[in-house]
Coordinates of C-alpha atoms in Angstrom, one line a residue:
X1 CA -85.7 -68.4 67.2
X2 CA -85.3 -66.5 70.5
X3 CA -87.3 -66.2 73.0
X4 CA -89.2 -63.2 74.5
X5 CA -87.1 -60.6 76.8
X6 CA -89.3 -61.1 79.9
X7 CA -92.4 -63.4 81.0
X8 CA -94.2 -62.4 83.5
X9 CA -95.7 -64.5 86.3
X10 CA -99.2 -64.5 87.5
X11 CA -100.4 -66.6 90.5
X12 CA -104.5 -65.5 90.8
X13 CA -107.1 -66.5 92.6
X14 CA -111.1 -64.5 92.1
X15 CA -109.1 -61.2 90.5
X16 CA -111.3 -60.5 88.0
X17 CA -111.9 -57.1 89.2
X18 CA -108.4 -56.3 89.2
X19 CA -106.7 -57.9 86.5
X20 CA -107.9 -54.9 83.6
X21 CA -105.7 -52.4 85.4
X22 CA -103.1 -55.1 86.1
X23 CA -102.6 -55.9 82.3
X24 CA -102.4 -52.1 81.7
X25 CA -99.6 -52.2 83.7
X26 CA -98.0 -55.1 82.4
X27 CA -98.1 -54.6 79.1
X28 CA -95.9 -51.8 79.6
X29 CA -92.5 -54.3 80.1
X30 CA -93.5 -58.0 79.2
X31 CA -93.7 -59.3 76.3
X32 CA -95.5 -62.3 77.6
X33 CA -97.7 -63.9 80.7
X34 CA -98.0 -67.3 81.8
X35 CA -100.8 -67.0 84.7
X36 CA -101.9 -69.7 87.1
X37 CA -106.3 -69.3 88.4
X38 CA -106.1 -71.0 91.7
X39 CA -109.8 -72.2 91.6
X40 CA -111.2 -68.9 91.0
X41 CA -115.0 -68.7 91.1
X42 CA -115.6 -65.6 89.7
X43 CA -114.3 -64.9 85.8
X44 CA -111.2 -64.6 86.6
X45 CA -110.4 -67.4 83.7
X46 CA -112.2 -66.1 81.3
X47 CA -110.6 -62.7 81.4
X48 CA -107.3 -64.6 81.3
X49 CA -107.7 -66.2 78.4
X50 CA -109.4 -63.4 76.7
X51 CA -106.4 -61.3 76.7
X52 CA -103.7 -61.4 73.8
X53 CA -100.7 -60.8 76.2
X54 CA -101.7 -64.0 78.1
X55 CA -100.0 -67.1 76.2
X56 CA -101.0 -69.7 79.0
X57 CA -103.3 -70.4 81.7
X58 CA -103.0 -73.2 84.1
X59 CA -105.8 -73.9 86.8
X60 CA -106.0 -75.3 89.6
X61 CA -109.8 -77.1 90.5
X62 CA -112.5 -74.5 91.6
X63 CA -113.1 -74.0 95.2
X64 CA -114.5 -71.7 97.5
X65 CA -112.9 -69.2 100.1
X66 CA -108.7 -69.9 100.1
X67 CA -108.1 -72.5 102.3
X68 CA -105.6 -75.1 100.6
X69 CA -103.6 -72.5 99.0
X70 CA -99.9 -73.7 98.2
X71 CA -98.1 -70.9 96.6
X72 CA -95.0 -72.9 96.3
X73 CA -96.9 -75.3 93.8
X74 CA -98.7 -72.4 92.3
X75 CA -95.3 -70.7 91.5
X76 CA -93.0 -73.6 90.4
X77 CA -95.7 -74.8 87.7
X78 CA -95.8 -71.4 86.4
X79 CA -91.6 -71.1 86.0
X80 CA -91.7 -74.4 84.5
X81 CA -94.6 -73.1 82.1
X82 CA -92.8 -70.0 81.0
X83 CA -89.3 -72.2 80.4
X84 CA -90.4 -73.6 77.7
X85 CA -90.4 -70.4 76.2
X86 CA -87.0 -69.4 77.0
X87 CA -87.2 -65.9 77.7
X88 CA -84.4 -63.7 78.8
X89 CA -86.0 -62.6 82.0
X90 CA -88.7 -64.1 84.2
X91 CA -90.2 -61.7 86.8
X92 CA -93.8 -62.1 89.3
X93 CA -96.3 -59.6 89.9
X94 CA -98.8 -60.2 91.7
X95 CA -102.6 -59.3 90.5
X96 CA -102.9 -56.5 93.7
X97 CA -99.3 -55.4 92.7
X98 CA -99.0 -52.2 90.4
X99 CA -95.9 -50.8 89.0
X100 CA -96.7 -47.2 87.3
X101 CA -95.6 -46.0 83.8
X102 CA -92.5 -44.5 84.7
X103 CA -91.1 -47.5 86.8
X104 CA -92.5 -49.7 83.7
X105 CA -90.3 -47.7 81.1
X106 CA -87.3 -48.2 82.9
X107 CA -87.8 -51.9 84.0
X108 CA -88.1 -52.1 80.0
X109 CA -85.0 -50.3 79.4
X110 CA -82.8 -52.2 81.8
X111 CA -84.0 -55.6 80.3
X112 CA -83.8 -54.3 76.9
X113 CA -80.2 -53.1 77.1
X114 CA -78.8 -56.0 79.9
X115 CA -77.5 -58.8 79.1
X116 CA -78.8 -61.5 81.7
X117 CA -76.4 -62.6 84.3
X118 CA -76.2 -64.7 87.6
X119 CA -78.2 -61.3 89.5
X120 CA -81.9 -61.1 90.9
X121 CA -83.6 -57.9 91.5
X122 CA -85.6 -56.7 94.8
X123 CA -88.2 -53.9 94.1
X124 CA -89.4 -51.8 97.3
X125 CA -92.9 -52.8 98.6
X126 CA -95.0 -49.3 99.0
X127 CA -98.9 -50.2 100.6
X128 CA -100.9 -47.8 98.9
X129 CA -103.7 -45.7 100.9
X130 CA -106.7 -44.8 99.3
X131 CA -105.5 -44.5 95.8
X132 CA -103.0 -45.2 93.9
X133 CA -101.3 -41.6 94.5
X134 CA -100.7 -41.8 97.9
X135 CA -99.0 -44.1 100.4
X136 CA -97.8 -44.7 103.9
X137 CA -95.1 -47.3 104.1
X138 CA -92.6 -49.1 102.4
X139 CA -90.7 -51.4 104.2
X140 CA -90.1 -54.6 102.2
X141 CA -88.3 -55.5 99.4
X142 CA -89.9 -58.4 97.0
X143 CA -88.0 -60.7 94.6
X144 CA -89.3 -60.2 91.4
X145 CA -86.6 -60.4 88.7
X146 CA -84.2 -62.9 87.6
X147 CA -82.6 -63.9 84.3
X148 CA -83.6 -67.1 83.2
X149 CA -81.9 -70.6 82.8
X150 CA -82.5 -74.4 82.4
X151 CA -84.1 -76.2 85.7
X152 CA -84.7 -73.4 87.9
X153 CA -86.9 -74.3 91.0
X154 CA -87.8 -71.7 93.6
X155 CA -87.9 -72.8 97.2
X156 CA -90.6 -75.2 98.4
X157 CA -92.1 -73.1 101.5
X158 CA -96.0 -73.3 100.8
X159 CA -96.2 -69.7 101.5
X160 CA -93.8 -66.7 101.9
X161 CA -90.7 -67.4 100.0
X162 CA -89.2 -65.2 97.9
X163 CA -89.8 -66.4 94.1
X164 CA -86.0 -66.2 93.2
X165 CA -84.4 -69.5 91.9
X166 CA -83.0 -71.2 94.9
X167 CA -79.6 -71.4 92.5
X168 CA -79.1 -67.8 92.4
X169 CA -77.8 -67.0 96.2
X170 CA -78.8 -64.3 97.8
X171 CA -75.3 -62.0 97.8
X172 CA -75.8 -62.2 94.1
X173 CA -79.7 -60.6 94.5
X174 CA -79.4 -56.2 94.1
X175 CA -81.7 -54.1 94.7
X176 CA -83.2 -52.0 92.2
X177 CA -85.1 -48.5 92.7
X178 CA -88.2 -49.7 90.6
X179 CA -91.6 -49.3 93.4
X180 CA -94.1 -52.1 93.3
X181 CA -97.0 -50.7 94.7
X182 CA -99.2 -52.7 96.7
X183 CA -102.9 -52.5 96.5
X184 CA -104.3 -54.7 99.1
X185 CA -104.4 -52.1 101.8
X186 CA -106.4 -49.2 100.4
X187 CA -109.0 -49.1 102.6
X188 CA -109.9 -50.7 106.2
X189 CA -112.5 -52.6 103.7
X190 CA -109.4 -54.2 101.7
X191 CA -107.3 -54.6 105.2
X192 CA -109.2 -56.8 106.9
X193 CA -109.9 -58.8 104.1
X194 CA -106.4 -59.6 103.3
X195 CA -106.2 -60.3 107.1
X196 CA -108.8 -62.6 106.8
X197 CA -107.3 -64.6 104.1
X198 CA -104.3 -65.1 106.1
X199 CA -106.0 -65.9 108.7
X200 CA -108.0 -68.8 106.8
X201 CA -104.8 -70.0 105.2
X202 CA -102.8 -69.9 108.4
X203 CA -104.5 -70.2 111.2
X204 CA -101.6 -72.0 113.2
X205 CA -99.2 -68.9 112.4
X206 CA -96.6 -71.9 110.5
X207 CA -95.6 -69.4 108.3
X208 CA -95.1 -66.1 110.0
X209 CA -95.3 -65.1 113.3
X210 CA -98.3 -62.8 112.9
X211 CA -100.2 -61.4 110.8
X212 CA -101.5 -58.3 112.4
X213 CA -99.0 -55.3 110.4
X214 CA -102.1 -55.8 108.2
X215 CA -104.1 -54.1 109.8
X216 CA -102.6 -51.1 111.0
X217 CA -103.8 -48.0 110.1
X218 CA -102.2 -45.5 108.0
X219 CA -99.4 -43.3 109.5
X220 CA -97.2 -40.6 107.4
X221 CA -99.3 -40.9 104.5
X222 CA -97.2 -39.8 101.8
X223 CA -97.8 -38.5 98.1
X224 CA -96.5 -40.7 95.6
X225 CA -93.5 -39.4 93.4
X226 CA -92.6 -39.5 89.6
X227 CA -89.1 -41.5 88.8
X228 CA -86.6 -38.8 88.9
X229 CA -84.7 -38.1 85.5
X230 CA -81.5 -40.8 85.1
X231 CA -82.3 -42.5 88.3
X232 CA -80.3 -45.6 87.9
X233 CA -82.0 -48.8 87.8
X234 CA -79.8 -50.8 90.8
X235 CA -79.7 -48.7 93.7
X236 CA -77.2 -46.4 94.1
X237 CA -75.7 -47.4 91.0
X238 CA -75.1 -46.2 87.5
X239 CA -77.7 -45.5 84.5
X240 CA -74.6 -46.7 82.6
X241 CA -72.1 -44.6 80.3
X242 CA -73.1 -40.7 80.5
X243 CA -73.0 -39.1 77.2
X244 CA -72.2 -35.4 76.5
X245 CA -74.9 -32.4 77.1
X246 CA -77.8 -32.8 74.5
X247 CA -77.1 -29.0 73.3
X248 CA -73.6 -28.2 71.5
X249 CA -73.1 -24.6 73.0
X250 CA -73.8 -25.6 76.6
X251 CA -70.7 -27.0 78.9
X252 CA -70.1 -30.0 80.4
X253 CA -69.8 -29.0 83.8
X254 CA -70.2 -25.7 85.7
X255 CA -67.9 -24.8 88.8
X256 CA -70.2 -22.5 91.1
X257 CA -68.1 -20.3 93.3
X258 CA -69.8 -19.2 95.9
X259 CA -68.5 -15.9 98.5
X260 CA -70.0 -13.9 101.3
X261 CA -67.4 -11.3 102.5
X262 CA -64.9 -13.0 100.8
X263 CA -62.3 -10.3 99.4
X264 CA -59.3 -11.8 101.2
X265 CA -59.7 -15.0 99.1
X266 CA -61.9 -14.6 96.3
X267 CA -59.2 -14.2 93.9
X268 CA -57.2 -17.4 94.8
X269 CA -59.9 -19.9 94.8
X270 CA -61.3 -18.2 91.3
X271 CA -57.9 -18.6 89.5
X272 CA -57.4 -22.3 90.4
X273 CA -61.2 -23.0 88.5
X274 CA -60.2 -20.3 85.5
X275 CA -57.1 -22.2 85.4
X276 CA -58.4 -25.5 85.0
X277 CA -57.7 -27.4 81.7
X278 CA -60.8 -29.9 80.6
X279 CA -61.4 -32.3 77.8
X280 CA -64.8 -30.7 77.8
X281 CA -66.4 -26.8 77.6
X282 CA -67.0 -25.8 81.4
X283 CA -68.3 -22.2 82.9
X284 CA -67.3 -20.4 85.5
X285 CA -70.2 -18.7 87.8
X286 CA -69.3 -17.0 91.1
X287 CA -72.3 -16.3 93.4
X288 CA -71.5 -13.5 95.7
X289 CA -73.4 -11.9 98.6
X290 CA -72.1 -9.4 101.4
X291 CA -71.1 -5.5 101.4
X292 CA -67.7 -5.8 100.9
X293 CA -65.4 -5.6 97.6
X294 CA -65.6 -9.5 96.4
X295 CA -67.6 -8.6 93.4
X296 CA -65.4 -5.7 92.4
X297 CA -62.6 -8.4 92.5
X298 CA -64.0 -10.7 90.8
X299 CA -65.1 -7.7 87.6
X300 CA -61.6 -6.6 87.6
X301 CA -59.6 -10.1 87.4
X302 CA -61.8 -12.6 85.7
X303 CA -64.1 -10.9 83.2
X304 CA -65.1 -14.0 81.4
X305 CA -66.7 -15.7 84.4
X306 CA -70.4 -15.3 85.0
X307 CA -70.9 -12.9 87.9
X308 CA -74.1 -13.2 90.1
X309 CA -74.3 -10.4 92.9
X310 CA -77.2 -11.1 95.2
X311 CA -78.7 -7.8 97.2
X312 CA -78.9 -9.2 100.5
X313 CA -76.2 -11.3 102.7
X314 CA -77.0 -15.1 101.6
X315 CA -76.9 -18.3 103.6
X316 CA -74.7 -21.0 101.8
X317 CA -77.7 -22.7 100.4
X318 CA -79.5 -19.6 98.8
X319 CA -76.4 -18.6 96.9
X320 CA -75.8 -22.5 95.5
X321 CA -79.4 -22.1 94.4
X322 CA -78.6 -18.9 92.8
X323 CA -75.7 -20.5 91.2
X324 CA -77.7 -23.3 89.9
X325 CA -80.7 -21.4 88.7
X326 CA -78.0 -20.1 86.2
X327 CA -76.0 -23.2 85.3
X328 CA -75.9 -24.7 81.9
X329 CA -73.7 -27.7 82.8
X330 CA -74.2 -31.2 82.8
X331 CA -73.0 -31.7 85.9
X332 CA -73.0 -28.5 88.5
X333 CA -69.5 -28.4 91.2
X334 CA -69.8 -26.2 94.1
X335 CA -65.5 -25.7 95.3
X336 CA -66.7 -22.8 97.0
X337 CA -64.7 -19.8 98.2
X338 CA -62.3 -21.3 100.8
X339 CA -61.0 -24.4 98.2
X340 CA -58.4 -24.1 95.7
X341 CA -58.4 -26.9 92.9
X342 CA -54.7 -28.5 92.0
X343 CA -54.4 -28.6 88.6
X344 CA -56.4 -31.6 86.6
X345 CA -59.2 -31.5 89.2
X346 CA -62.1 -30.7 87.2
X347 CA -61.5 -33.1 84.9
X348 CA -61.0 -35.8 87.0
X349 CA -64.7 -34.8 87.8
X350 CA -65.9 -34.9 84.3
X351 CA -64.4 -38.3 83.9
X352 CA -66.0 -39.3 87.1
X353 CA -69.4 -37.9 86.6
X354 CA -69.1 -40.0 82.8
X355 CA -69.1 -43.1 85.0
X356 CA -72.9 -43.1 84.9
X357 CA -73.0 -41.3 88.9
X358 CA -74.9 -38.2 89.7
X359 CA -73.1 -37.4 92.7
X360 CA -69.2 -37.6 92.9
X361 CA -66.6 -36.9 95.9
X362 CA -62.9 -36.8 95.5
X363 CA -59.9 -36.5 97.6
X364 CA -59.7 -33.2 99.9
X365 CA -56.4 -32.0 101.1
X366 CA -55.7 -29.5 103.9
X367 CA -54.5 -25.8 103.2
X368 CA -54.8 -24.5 107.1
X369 CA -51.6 -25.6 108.9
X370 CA -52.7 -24.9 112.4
X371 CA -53.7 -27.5 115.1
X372 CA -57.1 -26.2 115.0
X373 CA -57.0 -26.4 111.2
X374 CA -55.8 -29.8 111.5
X375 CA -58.8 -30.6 113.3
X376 CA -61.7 -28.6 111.4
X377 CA -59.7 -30.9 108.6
X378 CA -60.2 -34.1 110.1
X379 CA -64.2 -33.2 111.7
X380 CA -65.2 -32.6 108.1
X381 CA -63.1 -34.7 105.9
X382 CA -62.1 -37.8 107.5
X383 CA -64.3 -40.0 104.6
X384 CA -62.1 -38.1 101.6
X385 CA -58.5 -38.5 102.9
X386 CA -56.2 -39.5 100.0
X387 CA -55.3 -43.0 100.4
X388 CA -59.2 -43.8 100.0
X389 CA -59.2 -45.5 96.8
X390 CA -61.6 -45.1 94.2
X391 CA -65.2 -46.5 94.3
X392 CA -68.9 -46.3 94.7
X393 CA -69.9 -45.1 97.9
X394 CA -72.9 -47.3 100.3
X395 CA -73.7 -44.3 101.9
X396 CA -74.1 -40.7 100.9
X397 CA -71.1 -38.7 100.5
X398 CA -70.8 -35.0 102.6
X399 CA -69.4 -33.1 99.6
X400 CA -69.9 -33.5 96.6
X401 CA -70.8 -32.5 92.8
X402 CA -74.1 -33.4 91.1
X403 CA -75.7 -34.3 87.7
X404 CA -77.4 -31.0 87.3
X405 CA -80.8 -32.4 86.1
X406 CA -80.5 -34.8 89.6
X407 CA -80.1 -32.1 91.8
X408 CA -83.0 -29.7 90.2
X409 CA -85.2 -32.9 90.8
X410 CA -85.2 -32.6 94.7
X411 CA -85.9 -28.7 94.3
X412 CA -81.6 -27.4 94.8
X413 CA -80.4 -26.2 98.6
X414 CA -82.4 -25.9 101.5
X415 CA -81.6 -21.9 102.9
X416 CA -79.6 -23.4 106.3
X417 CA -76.3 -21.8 107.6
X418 CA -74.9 -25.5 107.0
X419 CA -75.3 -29.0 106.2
X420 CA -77.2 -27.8 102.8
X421 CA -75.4 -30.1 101.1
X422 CA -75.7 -32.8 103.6
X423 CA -79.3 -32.8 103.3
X424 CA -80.1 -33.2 100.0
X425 CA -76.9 -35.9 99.3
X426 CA -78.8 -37.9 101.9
X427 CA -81.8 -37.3 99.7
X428 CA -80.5 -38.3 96.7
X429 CA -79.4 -41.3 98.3
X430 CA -82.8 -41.8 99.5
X431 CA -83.8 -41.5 96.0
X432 CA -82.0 -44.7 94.7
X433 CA -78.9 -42.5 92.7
X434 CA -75.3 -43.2 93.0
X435 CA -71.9 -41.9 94.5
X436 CA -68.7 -42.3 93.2
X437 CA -65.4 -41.6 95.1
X438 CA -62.5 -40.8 93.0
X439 CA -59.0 -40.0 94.7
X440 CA -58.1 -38.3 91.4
X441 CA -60.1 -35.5 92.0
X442 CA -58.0 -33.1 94.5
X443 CA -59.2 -30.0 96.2
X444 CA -57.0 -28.0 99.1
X445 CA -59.7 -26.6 102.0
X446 CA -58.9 -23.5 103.7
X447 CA -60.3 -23.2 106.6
X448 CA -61.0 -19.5 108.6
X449 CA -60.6 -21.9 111.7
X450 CA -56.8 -21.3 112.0
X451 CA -57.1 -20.9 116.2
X452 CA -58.9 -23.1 118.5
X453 CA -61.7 -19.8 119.1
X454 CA -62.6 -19.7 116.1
X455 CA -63.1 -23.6 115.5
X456 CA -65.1 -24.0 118.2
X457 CA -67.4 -21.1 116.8
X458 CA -67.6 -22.3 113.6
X459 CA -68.8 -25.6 114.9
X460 CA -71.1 -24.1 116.8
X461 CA -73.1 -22.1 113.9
X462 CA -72.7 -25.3 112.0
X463 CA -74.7 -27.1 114.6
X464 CA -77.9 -25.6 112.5
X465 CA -77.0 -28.4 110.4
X466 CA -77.5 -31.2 113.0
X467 CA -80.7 -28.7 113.8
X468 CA -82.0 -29.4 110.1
X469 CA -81.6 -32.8 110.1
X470 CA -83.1 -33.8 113.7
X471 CA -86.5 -31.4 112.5
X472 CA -86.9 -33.4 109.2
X473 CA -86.0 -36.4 110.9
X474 CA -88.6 -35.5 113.6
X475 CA -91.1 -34.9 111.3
X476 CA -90.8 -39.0 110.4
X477 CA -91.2 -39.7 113.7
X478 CA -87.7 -40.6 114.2
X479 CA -86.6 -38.6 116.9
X480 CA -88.4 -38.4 120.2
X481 CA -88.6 -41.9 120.8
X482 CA -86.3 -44.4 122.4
X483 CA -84.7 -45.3 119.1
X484 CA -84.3 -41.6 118.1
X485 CA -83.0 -41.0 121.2
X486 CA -80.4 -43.3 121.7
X487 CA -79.1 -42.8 118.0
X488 CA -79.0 -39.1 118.6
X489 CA -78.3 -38.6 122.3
X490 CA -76.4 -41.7 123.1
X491 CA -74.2 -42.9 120.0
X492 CA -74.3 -39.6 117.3
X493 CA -71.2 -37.9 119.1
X494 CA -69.1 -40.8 120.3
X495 CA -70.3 -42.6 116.9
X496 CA -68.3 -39.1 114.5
X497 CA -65.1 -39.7 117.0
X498 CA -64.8 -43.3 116.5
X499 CA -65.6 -42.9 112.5
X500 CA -63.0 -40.4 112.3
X501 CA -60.5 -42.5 114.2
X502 CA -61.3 -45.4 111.9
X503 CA -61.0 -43.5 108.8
X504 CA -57.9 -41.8 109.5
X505 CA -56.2 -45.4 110.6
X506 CA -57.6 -46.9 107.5
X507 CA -56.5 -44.3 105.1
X508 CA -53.7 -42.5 106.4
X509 CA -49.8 -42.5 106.6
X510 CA -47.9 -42.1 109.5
X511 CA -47.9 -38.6 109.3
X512 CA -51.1 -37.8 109.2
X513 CA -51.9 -40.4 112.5
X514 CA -49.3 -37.6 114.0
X515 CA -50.9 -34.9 112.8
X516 CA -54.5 -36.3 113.8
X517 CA -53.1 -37.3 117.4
X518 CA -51.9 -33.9 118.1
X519 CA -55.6 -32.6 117.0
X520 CA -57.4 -34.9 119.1
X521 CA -58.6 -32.6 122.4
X522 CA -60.1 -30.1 119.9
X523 CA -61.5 -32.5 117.5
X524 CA -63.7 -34.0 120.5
X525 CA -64.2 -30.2 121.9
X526 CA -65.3 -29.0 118.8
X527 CA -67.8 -31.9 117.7
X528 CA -69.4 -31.9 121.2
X529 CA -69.7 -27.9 120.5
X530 CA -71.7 -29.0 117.2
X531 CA -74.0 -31.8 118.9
X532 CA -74.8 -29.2 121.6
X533 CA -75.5 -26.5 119.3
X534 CA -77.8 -28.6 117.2
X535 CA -79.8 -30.3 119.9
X536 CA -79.6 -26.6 121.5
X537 CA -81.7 -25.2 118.4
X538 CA -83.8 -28.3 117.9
X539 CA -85.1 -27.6 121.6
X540 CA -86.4 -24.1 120.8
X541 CA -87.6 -24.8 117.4
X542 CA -89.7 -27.8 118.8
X543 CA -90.9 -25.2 121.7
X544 CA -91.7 -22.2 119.3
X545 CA -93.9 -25.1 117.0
X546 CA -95.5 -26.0 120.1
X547 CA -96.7 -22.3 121.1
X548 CA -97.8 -21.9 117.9
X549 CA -100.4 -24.5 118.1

């Protein structure tokens, strides 16, 4: 007969308090827990062995206060405990560890429907504040899961190891975007008496250098966030195969357009999406904003597209919003009114997006034959050239598409003049979902930057991007400090110049290296242009803020 799909292990020690809300929680993903009372004198024990999802409960002799505590003993009786039962999965939670209902689901799911390998999971430590809605910081990741097998031992450190099977090695341990959240530092009450603890059980400092993070006050208390729809469970990975949209009459994906003054081009960049040929049903929907005869254009030429004329001159992020609000799709693409799609493009996106990624990035090619459109090429698209091969990315992409019900999650565009996109790709990241590179998918950029002018103006309005990103970042307490500063001031400009370099010697031929060489001076004028617009505008917003208050 097999065994259950995950045990769960419980090391305790006077948590009779806390073990009723610990067992809600718990019951939620294991079918099973083996606990250890580590001399409890409260009634701890009896409220172990009262409930039904507890099948043993090993002790340790009673004793006051927490002074001979060996959590390496504690923990390797309780693996060899729960062998016997041959589970699937083994995982630990502590009894001031909480992981809420949504996390709980999906932790369920992913041992439900994954075959155990040779992989632990990390889960990301959050110290609650004051409740269990709110929290400050979150920067440790735990070793809770593993699959089980025959003679595991953890390590023998008597305290601080990570409780992962010393015969699982650590490139083979993933992290995973389900949140423990930690309850031992709610309240100054609960922080020093955590600190205490340690302080009885290590008074030498043997195990870790110090012990006094414990009692730091709360800073940047945050509110804490449902589980966004399809988040996968590995980070940045996939919630595995994507299936097609739950409702027959709506399309896979939809190809958002979007134009401001566009009537020179609008009609190109339309007919590539019109003309695309899918597997699947997509919609068209242009977005258009401006006072000239774009919209007239688009009426005239392409009647079955979706048309949505804003009143008032948009910013790029308003009009994707406006887009959105409208889309039907499974998956939403922005090409945007200075891109033309090769034929087969949009379906290499389909097939892409049915990979199980919410955000996907293909191969961009450039339409501007210039030397300053040479180098507007190689300033923004360096990471997509077209002898990248296909894969998932490790860090956010800059362009992308989106699983729609993803992108609604972090609440669409911010309403910048650039880096829209930028911003809330990083925040999907952030979030725990995936990106997916494929060089199948192919999109020609034209850029208006055809003379060295007007590439260094664009750059410069597009430093409002950088301007975005140092105020949020600011706003983390990131910035103004000597960290900030340095990664900012010191390496952000020389860091884009050596990435581009890198990126076009790893992925280029020989004539692109030409091309790139002969770009070079206005590839370094322009980005400087950018980082000194956008540390420009960060000065005066930070000086309006502060005579404001």
């Amino acid at each position: 007969m097999p065994g259950p799909s995950l045990v769960c292990l419980l090391p305790v020690k006077d948590g009779a308090a806390q073990l009723p809300a610990w067992f809600e929680c718990v019951e939620k993903f294991a079918d099973a827990v083996v606990a250890l009372d580590d001399g409890s004198t409260d009634d701890t024990r009896a409220v172990l062995r009262s409930n039904p999802l507890v099948t043993t409960v090993l002790t340790n002799p009673i004793r006051e206060g927490f002074a001979g505590w060996d959590d390496a003993a504690n923990r390797q009786r309780l693996l060899e405990a729960a062998s016997r039962m041959a589970p699937t999965w083994i995982m630990s939670l502590d009894a001031d560890e909480r992981i809420d209902s949504e996390d709980s689901h999906a932790l369920r799911a992913f041992v439900e429907k994954t075959p155990a390998g040779e992989h632990a999971y990390l889960f990301r430590v959050h110290r609650m504040i004051g409740d269990m809605q709110t929290w400050d910081r979150a920067d440790m990741w735990a070793g809770r899961l593993f699959p089980f097998h025959p003679d595991q031992r953890f390590p023998a450190d008597r305290l601080h190891f990570v409780p992962i099977p010393a015969s699982i090695p650590r490139e083979n341990w993933l992290k995973s975007t389900v949140r423990i959240q930690h309850c031992a530092g709610l309240t100054g009450l609960h922080r020093s008496r955590r600190f205490a603890k340690y302080q009885e059980v290590d008074p030498d400092l043997r195990y870790q250098a110090s012990y006094d993070h414990i009692l730091d006050e709360p800073t940047r208390v945050q509110p804490w966030e449902p589980r966004p729809p399809s988040l996968p469970f590995v980070l940045h990975g996939t919630p595995g195969p994507d299936v097609p949209p739950a409702h027959p009459d709506h399309p896979e994906l939809s190809a958002v357009v979007i134009s401001r003054d566009d009537e020179d081009r609008i009609a190109r960049s339309v007919g590539s999406v019109v003309a695309q040929e899918t597997s699947a049903p997509i919609e068209v929907i242009v977005v258009v904003s401006g006072s000239d005869s774009t919209a007239d254009i688009v009426r005239a030429r392409y009647p079955e597209v979706t048309l949505v004329v804003l009143d008032t001159p948009a910013l790029p992020g308003a009009a994707r919003n406006a887009g959105l609000a409208v889309a039907r799709g499974r998956y939403v693409s922005f090409p945007g009114s200075h891109v033309v799609l090769p034929r087969g493009s949009l379906e290499a996106r389909i097939q892409a997006h049915r990979l199980g990624y919410a955000m996907v990035t293909g191969t961009m090619r450039n339409g501007t034959d210039t030397r300053a459109g040479w180098a507007s090429y190689f300033l923004d698209h360096s990471t997509t050239l077209a002898g990248r091969p296909s894969m998932p990315l490790t860090i956010f992409p800059a362009h992308c598409s989106y699983r729609r019900a993803a992108l609604e999650h972090v609440g669409g565009f911010p309403d910048i003049r650039s880096g829209e996109d930028t911003l809330v790709n990083q925040r999907l990241f952030e979030l725990g979902y995936g990106a997916f590179r494929s060089r199948d998918i192919e999109l020609a950029h034209h850029t208006r930057a055809e003379t060295p002018g007007l590439l260094l103006r664009h750059h410069v309005l597009r430093g409002s991007g950088l301007t975005q990103l140092l105020l949020e970042a600011n706003k983390r307490g990131e910035v103004l400090n000597r960290a900030g500063l340095r990664r900012y001031v010191v390496v952000w400009l020389p860091g884009r110049l050596r990435r581009i370099h890198r990126n076009v010697y790893r992925w280029g031929d020989r004539a692109l290296r030409r091309r790139y060489y002969r770009s070079v001076p206005l590839i370094a004028a322009a980005a400087t242009a950018h980082w000194l617009a956008g540390w420009w505008g960060f000065l005066k917003a930070l000086q309006v803020q502060r005579a404001s208050d």
